[in-house]
PDB file of C-alpha atoms in Angstrom:
ATOM      1  CA  MET Q 925     123.449 123.315 108.824  1.00  0.00           C
ATOM      2  CA  PRO Q 926     120.159 124.505 107.228  1.00  0.00           C
ATOM      3  CA  ALA Q 927     119.900 121.166 105.322  1.00  0.00           C
ATOM      4  CA  LYS Q 928     120.225 119.291 108.608  1.00  0.00           C
ATOM      5  CA  SER Q 929     117.444 121.432 110.129  1.00  0.00           C
ATOM      6  CA  GLN Q 930     115.221 120.752 107.091  1.00  0.00           C
ATOM      7  CA  THR Q 931     115.864 117.003 107.368  1.00  0.00           C
ATOM      8  CA  LEU Q 932     115.075 117.169 111.061  1.00  0.00           C
ATOM      9  CA  SER Q 933     111.904 119.112 110.291  1.00  0.00           C
ATOM     10  CA  LYS Q 934     110.873 116.522 107.690  1.00  0.00           C
ATOM     11  CA  LYS Q 935     111.452 113.703 110.165  1.00  0.00           C
ATOM     12  CA  VAL Q 936     109.426 115.504 112.819  1.00  0.00           C
ATOM     13  CA  ASN Q 937     106.622 116.104 110.276  1.00  0.00           C
ATOM     14  CA  GLN Q 938     106.659 112.413 109.272  1.00  0.00           C
ATOM     15  CA  ILE Q 939     106.508 111.366 112.901  1.00  0.00           C
ATOM     16  CA  HIS Q 940     103.697 113.850 113.495  1.00  0.00           C
ATOM     17  CA  LYS Q 941     101.707 112.504 110.494  1.00  0.00           C
ATOM     18  CA  GLY Q 942     102.220 108.917 111.653  1.00  0.00           C
ATOM     19  CA  LEU Q 943     101.109 109.894 115.144  1.00  0.00           C
ATOM     20  CA  LYS Q 944      97.962 111.568 113.765  1.00  0.00           C
ATOM     21  CA  SER Q 945      97.160 108.487 111.672  1.00  0.00           C
ATOM     22  CA  LEU Q 946      97.649 106.183 114.650  1.00  0.00           C
ATOM     23  CA  THR Q 947      95.509 108.486 116.807  1.00  0.00           C
ATOM     24  CA  ARG Q 948      92.700 108.433 114.215  1.00  0.00           C
ATOM     25  CA  ARG Q 949      92.843 104.643 113.992  1.00  0.00           C
ATOM     26  CA  PHE Q 950      92.810 104.389 117.770  1.00  0.00           C
ATOM     27  CA  GLU Q 951      89.818 106.739 118.028  1.00  0.00           C
ATOM     28  CA  THR Q 952      87.944 104.843 115.303  1.00  0.00           C
ATOM     29  CA  SER Q 953      88.636 101.545 117.041  1.00  0.00           C
ATOM     30  CA  HIS Q 954      87.679 103.021 120.380  1.00  0.00           C
ATOM     31  CA  ASN Q 955      84.428 104.500 119.003  1.00  0.00           C
ATOM     32  CA  SER Q 956      83.437 101.243 117.276  1.00  0.00           C
ATOM     33  CA  LEU Q 957      84.206  99.366 120.486  1.00  0.00           C
ATOM     34  CA  LYS Q 958      82.071 101.832 122.378  1.00  0.00           C
ATOM     35  CA  ARG Q 959      79.208 101.415 119.908  1.00  0.00           C
ATOM     36  CA  GLY Q 960      79.584  97.651 120.090  1.00  0.00           C
ATOM     37  CA  ASN Q 961      79.537  97.837 123.852  1.00  0.00           C
ATOM     38  CA  GLN Q 962      76.405 100.010 123.803  1.00  0.00           C
ATOM     39  CA  ASN Q 963      74.710  97.656 121.356  1.00  0.00           C
ATOM     40  CA  LEU Q 964      75.675  94.699 123.508  1.00  0.00           C
ATOM     41  CA  ASN Q 965      74.223  96.354 126.591  1.00  0.00           C
ATOM     42  CA  ARG Q 966      70.967  97.055 124.705  1.00  0.00           C
ATOM     43  CA  GLY Q 967      70.829  93.437 123.589  1.00  0.00           C
ATOM     44  CA  LEU Q 968      71.400  92.207 127.121  1.00  0.00           C
ATOM     45  CA  GLN Q 969      68.586  94.397 128.435  1.00  0.00           C
ATOM     46  CA  GLY Q 970      66.255  93.063 125.774  1.00  0.00           C
ATOM     47  CA  LEU Q 971      67.217  89.502 126.643  1.00  0.00           C
ATOM     48  CA  LYS Q 972      66.459  90.086 130.318  1.00  0.00           C
ATOM     49  CA  LYS Q 973      62.960  91.356 129.471  1.00  0.00           C
ATOM     50  CA  ARG Q 974      62.250  88.427 127.168  1.00  0.00           C
ATOM     51  CA  GLN Q 975      63.854  85.843 129.467  1.00  0.00           C
ATOM     52  CA  GLN Q 976      60.647  85.345 131.445  1.00  0.00           C
ATOM     53  CA  GLY Q 977      58.726  84.379 128.274  1.00  0.00           C
ATOM     54  CA  PHE Q 978      61.437  82.178 126.874  1.00  0.00           C
ATOM     55  CA  ASP Q 979      62.295  79.761 129.688  1.00  0.00           C
ATOM     56  CA  LYS Q 980      62.903  76.930 127.217  1.00  0.00           C
ATOM     57  CA  ARG Q 981      65.603  78.894 125.449  1.00  0.00           C
ATOM     58  CA  GLN Q 982      67.271  80.163 128.596  1.00  0.00           C
ATOM     59  CA  GLN Q 983      70.361  77.987 128.338  1.00  0.00           C
ATOM     60  CA  ARG Q 984      70.981  78.968 124.731  1.00  0.00           C
ATOM     61  CA  PHE Q 985      70.674  82.644 125.540  1.00  0.00           C
ATOM     62  CA  GLU Q 986      72.965  82.309 128.557  1.00  0.00           C
ATOM     63  CA  LYS Q 987      75.609  80.695 126.370  1.00  0.00           C
ATOM     64  CA  ARG Q 988      75.157  83.481 123.870  1.00  0.00           C
ATOM     65  CA  GLN Q 989      75.388  86.048 126.604  1.00  0.00           C
ATOM     66  CA  GLN Q 990      78.576  84.482 127.901  1.00  0.00           C
ATOM     67  CA  GLY Q 991      79.989  84.578 124.373  1.00  0.00           C
ATOM     68  CA  PHE Q 992      79.169  88.270 124.104  1.00  0.00           C
ATOM     69  CA  GLU Q 993      80.754  88.913 127.459  1.00  0.00           C
ATOM     70  CA  LYS Q 994      83.895  87.067 126.415  1.00  0.00           C
ATOM     71  CA  LYS Q 995      84.013  89.119 123.229  1.00  0.00           C
ATOM     72  CA  LEU Q 996      83.475  92.253 125.257  1.00  0.00           C
ATOM     73  CA  GLU Q 997      86.258  91.275 127.634  1.00  0.00           C
ATOM     74  CA  HIS Q 998      88.448  90.480 124.677  1.00  0.00           C
ATOM     75  CA  LEU Q 999      87.601  93.849 123.099  1.00  0.00           C
ATOM     76  CA  ILE Q1000      88.241  95.629 126.384  1.00  0.00           C
ATOM     77  CA  GLU Q1001      91.569  93.826 126.692  1.00  0.00           C
ATOM     78  CA  ARG Q1002      92.405  94.839 123.124  1.00  0.00           C
ATOM     79  CA  GLN Q1003      91.349  98.385 123.912  1.00  0.00           C
ATOM     80  CA  ASN Q1004      93.611  98.380 126.959  1.00  0.00           C
ATOM     81  CA  ASP Q1005      96.422  96.936 124.850  1.00  0.00           C
ATOM     82  CA  TYR Q1006      95.863  99.665 122.248  1.00  0.00           C
ATOM     83  CA  GLU Q1007      95.878 102.300 124.958  1.00  0.00           C
ATOM     84  CA  ASN Q1008      99.085 100.901 126.446  1.00  0.00           C
ATOM     85  CA  ASP Q1009     100.682 100.638 123.004  1.00  0.00           C
ATOM     86  CA  PHE Q1010      99.621 104.177 122.229  1.00  0.00           C
ATOM     87  CA  LYS Q1011     100.996 105.454 125.526  1.00  0.00           C
ATOM     88  CA  ALA Q1012     104.297 103.662 124.927  1.00  0.00           C
ATOM     89  CA  PHE Q1013     104.412 104.998 121.367  1.00  0.00           C
ATOM     90  CA  TRP Q1014     103.597 108.498 122.591  1.00  0.00           C
ATOM     91  CA  GLU Q1015     106.356 108.327 125.217  1.00  0.00           C
ATOM     92  CA  LYS Q1016     108.856 107.140 122.591  1.00  0.00           C
ATOM     93  CA  MET Q1017     107.824 109.930 120.227  1.00  0.00           C
ATOM     94  CA  LEU Q1018     108.071 112.467 123.017  1.00  0.00           C
ATOM     95  CA  ALA Q1019     111.536 111.193 123.971  1.00  0.00           C
ATOM     96  CA  LEU Q1020     112.602 111.274 120.317  1.00  0.00           C
ATOM     97  CA  HIS Q1021     111.198 114.775 119.931  1.00  0.00           C
ATOM     98  CA  ASN Q1022     113.038 115.946 123.040  1.00  0.00           C
ATOM     99  CA  GLN Q1023     116.260 114.330 121.819  1.00  0.00           C
ATOM    100  CA  GLU Q1024     115.917 115.982 118.401  1.00  0.00           C
ATOM    101  CA  ALA Q1025     115.086 119.309 120.044  1.00  0.00           C
ATOM    102  CA  ARG Q1026     118.260 119.046 122.158  1.00  0.00           C
ATOM    103  CA  LYS Q1027     120.300 118.246 119.045  1.00  0.00           C
ATOM    104  CA  ALA Q1028     118.728 121.166 117.202  1.00  0.00           C
ATOM    105  CA  GLU Q1029     119.562 123.481 120.117  1.00  0.00           C
ATOM    106  CA  GLN Q1030     123.155 122.211 120.170  1.00  0.00           C
ATOM    107  CA  ASP Q1031     123.401 122.777 116.420  1.00  0.00           C
ATOM    108  CA  ARG Q1032     121.966 126.269 116.862  1.00  0.00           C
ATOM    109  CA  LEU Q1033     124.513 127.042 119.569  1.00  0.00           C
ATOM    110  CA  LYS Q1034     127.360 125.733 117.385  1.00  0.00           C
ATOM    111  CA  SER Q1035     126.101 127.819 114.469  1.00  0.00           C
ATOM    112  CA  GLN Q1036     125.877 130.884 116.697  1.00  0.00           C
ATOM    113  CA  LYS Q1037     129.442 130.271 117.898  1.00  0.00           C
ATOM    114  CA  VAL Q1038     130.676 130.093 114.286  1.00  0.00           C
ATOM    115  CA  ILE Q1039     128.738 133.246 113.415  1.00  0.00           C
ATOM    116  CA  ASP Q1040     130.257 135.015 116.424  1.00  0.00           C
ATOM    117  CA  GLN Q1041     133.733 133.903 115.324  1.00  0.00           C
ATOM    118  CA  ILE Q1042     133.065 135.197 111.806  1.00  0.00           C
ATOM    119  CA  TYR Q1043     131.950 138.545 113.222  1.00  0.00           C
ATOM    120  CA  THR Q1044     135.083 138.659 115.393  1.00  0.00           C
ATOM    121  CA  ILE Q1045     137.277 137.983 112.358  1.00  0.00           C
ATOM    122  CA  ALA Q1046     135.380 140.592 110.344  1.00  0.00           C
ATOM    123  CA  ASP Q1047     135.863 143.116 113.166  1.00  0.00           C
ATOM    124  CA  ARG Q1048     139.598 142.363 113.250  1.00  0.00           C
ATOM    125  CA  ILE Q1049     139.883 142.750 109.480  1.00  0.00           C
ATOM    126  CA  THR Q1050     137.982 146.043 109.649  1.00  0.00           C
ATOM    127  CA  LYS Q1051     140.292 147.240 112.442  1.00  0.00           C
ATOM    128  CA  TYR Q1052     143.371 146.191 110.442  1.00  0.00           C
ATOM    129  CA  PHE Q1053     141.987 147.986 107.401  1.00  0.00           C
ATOM    130  CA  ASP Q1054     141.254 151.124 109.449  1.00  0.00           C
ATOM    131  CA  ASP Q1055     144.742 150.983 111.006  1.00  0.00           C
ATOM    132  CA  PHE Q1056     146.202 150.530 107.509  1.00  0.00           C
ATOM    133  CA  ASN Q1057     144.284 153.583 106.258  1.00  0.00           C
ATOM    134  CA  VAL Q1058     145.465 155.660 109.229  1.00  0.00           C
ATOM    135  CA  GLU Q1059     149.041 154.514 108.612  1.00  0.00           C
ATOM    136  CA  LYS Q1060     148.643 155.204 104.891  1.00  0.00           C
ATOM    137  CA  LEU Q1061     147.353 158.720 105.610  1.00  0.00           C
ATOM    138  CA  ALA Q1062     150.199 159.297 108.065  1.00  0.00           C
ATOM    139  CA  LEU Q1063     152.739 158.131 105.463  1.00  0.00           C
ATOM    140  CA  GLY Q1064     151.065 160.351 102.855  1.00  0.00           C
ATOM    141  CA  ALA Q1065     151.316 163.346 105.168  1.00  0.00           C
ATOM    142  CA  ARG Q1066     154.949 162.467 105.897  1.00  0.00           C
ATOM    143  CA  ASP Q1067     155.667 162.197 102.155  1.00  0.00           C
ATOM    144  CA  ASP Q1068     154.066 165.614 101.655  1.00  0.00           C
ATOM    145  CA  ARG Q1069     156.242 167.096 104.401  1.00  0.00           C
ATOM    146  CA  ILE Q1070     159.355 165.479 102.890  1.00  0.00           C
ATOM    147  CA  GLU Q1071     158.431 166.787  99.418  1.00  0.00           C
ATOM    148  CA  ASN Q1072     157.863 170.266 100.832  1.00  0.00           C
ATOM    149  CA  ARG Q1073     161.190 170.096 102.633  1.00  0.00           C
ATOM    150  CA  VAL Q1074     162.936 168.862  99.443  1.00  0.00           C
ATOM    151  CA  GLU Q1075     161.339 171.698  97.456  1.00  0.00           C
ATOM    152  CA  SER Q1076     162.376 174.154 100.146  1.00  0.00           C
ATOM    153  CA  LEU Q1077     165.944 172.793 100.108  1.00  0.00           C
ATOM    154  CA  GLU Q1078     166.030 172.910  96.300  1.00  0.00           C
ATOM    155  CA  GLU Q1079     164.865 176.544  96.348  1.00  0.00           C
ATOM    156  CA  SER Q1080     167.449 177.315  99.010  1.00  0.00           C
ATOM    157  CA  ASP Q1081     170.097 175.517  96.924  1.00  0.00           C
ATOM    158  CA  LEU Q1082     169.100 177.536  93.846  1.00  0.00           C
ATOM    159  CA  LYS Q1083     169.302 180.770  95.828  1.00  0.00           C
ATOM    160  CA  GLN Q1084     172.675 179.788  97.244  1.00  0.00           C
ATOM    161  CA  ASN Q1085     173.958 178.816  93.777  1.00  0.00           C
ATOM    162  CA  HIS Q1086     172.682 182.102  92.390  1.00  0.00           C
ATOM    163  CA  THR Q1087     174.350 183.990  95.233  1.00  0.00           C
ATOM    164  CA  ILE Q1088     177.607 182.044  94.698  1.00  0.00           C
ATOM    165  CA  GLU Q1089     177.478 182.875  90.972  1.00  0.00           C
ATOM    166  CA  LYS Q1090     177.026 186.552  91.809  1.00  0.00           C
ATOM    167  CA  LEU Q1091     179.895 186.375  94.249  1.00  0.00           C
ATOM    168  CA  ASP Q1092     182.078 184.541  91.677  1.00  0.00           C
ATOM    169  CA  THR Q1093     181.214 187.179  89.096  1.00  0.00           C
ATOM    170  CA  ARG Q1094     182.030 189.962  91.475  1.00  0.00           C
ATOM    171  CA  LEU Q1095     185.233 188.244  92.589  1.00  0.00           C
ATOM    172  CA  THR Q1096     186.261 187.838  88.957  1.00  0.00           C
ATOM    173  CA  TYR Q1097     185.443 191.470  88.332  1.00  0.00           C
ATOM    174  CA  LEU Q1098     187.435 192.546  91.372  1.00  0.00           C
ATOM    175  CA  GLU Q1099     190.390 190.366  90.465  1.00  0.00           C
ATOM    176  CA  ALA Q1100     190.354 191.764  86.940  1.00  0.00           C
ATOM    177  CA  ARG Q1101     190.344 195.306  88.252  1.00  0.00           C
ATOM    178  CA  GLN Q1102     193.209 194.788  90.543  1.00  0.00           C
ATOM    179  CA  PRO Q1103     196.574 195.887  89.168  1.00  0.00           C
ATOM    180  CA  ASP Q1104     199.141 193.333  89.177  1.00  0.00           C
TER     181      ASP Q1104
END
């Protein structure tokens, strides 16, 4: 699972870098368009001031002005297209990011479930081991009691055998003393 998270992180980083690059290009294009627009406006103002002195060239300047306006409209259209493309790209990236975030959360939840199951198994094994130790101690204590009882019975048996031997000896002595 960590490898999958790293791959996801790499993909997100690549997307983020691409997005930054596209943003920079968009800003550069936008700024140059702005500068071009400002320069065009300055040129138009200069033309209006000089128009009175250049009546003969009026038609040529009007054509030029119309050309600049068409270029400006074209640039504005391109700018709008870039903005729309950027917005669409941004929405796609945001949707992709949200989708990947949901997948990552699902993976995290699955991982947590597995970890919880492992802890449950470990707890069961620990309980079984503890129960085994308790049982082992109980059996050890029982063995000790049995050994003590066996030792006690053996001592009792020895005493009884010793007493029987004494009684046999005495009985033999008494039988030997008895006149026939």
